[in-house]
């Protein structure tokens, strides 16, 4: 089974950044219905900074550093809760990991699991709270369940699980952010953060699939 090498990880995260930047209007529209309306701007801005940093970096100490650079750039540029949460998505699981030249599907699943744990510890969000965790937690579970099948099968399952988790946010009452004050009025609307998580997993799957990795 193929592994994700340093240059491929860099290309993949730049592709993820491009997809989020392209989705800025969609994310803004989703967030403006029940949130502050700034989620798309924050995500696009944070990932533009991450992309710039990745493009400028020519040497990496290992594959995990690609994810660390991405997470740090988002954390430093986005600010607020979103910066911490989405920066942690890439940074927390990679930080302190042993140096590797390439990631197996199992390594990627383990990294995302560590990131999820860190995000839940920091943000205190649980499944059903109408946050990005509703898409991330099932995606991570799918990764852990299917990582031994290879990179592409694992990411296909993670993308599907994230999409299902995103769809479920429409039926939840929000427990965080501006949407919290809307109570039942937030029902029927999907969470913007969960939408971003789904786009991230979809983008990773599209990249791996385009490279014929299995």
Tab-separated table of N, CA, C and O in Angstrom, residues 3 9 27 35 43 61-62 64 77 79 88 106 125 128-129 136 147 168 206:
chain	number	residue	atom	x	y	z
A	3	UNK	N	2.327	5.070	0.435
A	3	UNK	CA	2.412	6.036	1.527
A	3	UNK	C	2.464	7.451	0.954
A	3	UNK	O	2.844	7.653	-0.197
A	9	UNK	N	2.366	15.193	0.433
A	9	UNK	CA	1.630	15.811	1.547
A	9	UNK	C	1.521	17.317	1.329
A	9	UNK	O	0.463	17.921	1.551
A	27	UNK	N	-19.294	28.847	2.055
A	27	UNK	CA	-19.119	28.793	3.516
A	27	UNK	C	-19.648	30.064	4.177
A	27	UNK	O	-20.235	30.019	5.252
A	35	UNK	N	-24.782	31.892	11.878
A	35	UNK	CA	-23.548	32.280	12.571
A	35	UNK	C	-23.217	33.742	12.351
A	35	UNK	O	-24.083	34.560	12.055
A	43	UNK	N	-11.570	30.898	7.108
A	43	UNK	CA	-10.989	29.659	6.573
A	43	UNK	C	-10.166	29.923	5.314
A	43	UNK	O	-9.051	29.411	5.166
A	61	UNK	N	11.767	18.744	7.673
A	61	UNK	CA	12.484	17.761	8.499
A	61	UNK	C	11.818	16.387	8.438
A	61	UNK	O	12.397	15.379	8.793
A	62	UNK	N	10.588	16.353	7.981
A	62	UNK	CA	9.834	15.102	7.858
A	62	UNK	C	8.435	15.415	7.386
A	62	UNK	O	8.056	16.594	7.260
A	64	UNK	N	5.544	15.079	8.835
A	64	UNK	CA	4.655	15.713	9.807
A	64	UNK	C	4.823	17.230	9.824
A	64	UNK	O	3.894	17.962	10.164
A	77	UNK	N	-2.812	33.241	11.792
A	77	UNK	CA	-3.473	34.224	10.927
A	77	UNK	C	-4.974	34.361	11.164
A	77	UNK	O	-5.538	35.432	10.935
A	79	UNK	N	-6.878	33.667	14.119
A	79	UNK	CA	-7.298	34.202	15.409
A	79	UNK	C	-8.624	33.600	15.856
A	79	UNK	O	-9.286	32.884	15.110
A	88	UNK	N	-5.521	23.411	14.989
A	88	UNK	CA	-5.276	22.155	15.717
A	88	UNK	C	-5.564	20.929	14.872
A	88	UNK	O	-4.960	19.875	15.080
A	106	UNK	N	-2.481	4.296	8.130
A	106	UNK	CA	-2.588	4.136	9.581
A	106	UNK	C	-2.002	5.353	10.314
A	106	UNK	O	-2.582	5.840	11.293
A	125	UNK	N	-16.559	20.551	22.677
A	125	UNK	CA	-17.716	20.147	21.859
A	125	UNK	C	-17.827	18.633	21.781
A	125	UNK	O	-16.829	17.928	21.711
A	128	UNK	N	-23.320	16.053	18.306
A	128	UNK	CA	-24.676	16.543	18.523
A	128	UNK	C	-24.741	18.002	18.946
A	128	UNK	O	-25.822	18.559	19.116
A	129	UNK	N	-23.571	18.649	19.095
A	129	UNK	CA	-23.537	20.064	19.516
A	129	UNK	C	-23.575	21.036	18.342
A	129	UNK	O	-23.474	22.239	18.526
A	136	UNK	N	-16.093	15.716	11.988
A	136	UNK	CA	-14.740	15.205	12.214
A	136	UNK	C	-14.723	13.876	12.960
A	136	UNK	O	-13.991	12.958	12.578
A	147	UNK	N	-8.288	2.056	7.810
A	147	UNK	CA	-6.899	2.421	7.464
A	147	UNK	C	-6.074	1.249	6.927
A	147	UNK	O	-5.132	1.449	6.164
A	168	UNK	N	-26.392	15.574	9.422
A	168	UNK	CA	-27.066	15.456	10.726
A	168	UNK	C	-27.079	16.779	11.493
A	168	UNK	O	-27.950	16.998	12.330
A	206	UNK	N	-9.844	13.460	-3.120
A	206	UNK	CA	-9.690	13.809	-4.538
A	206	UNK	C	-8.217	13.839	-4.942
A	206	UNK	O	-7.861	13.370	-6.022
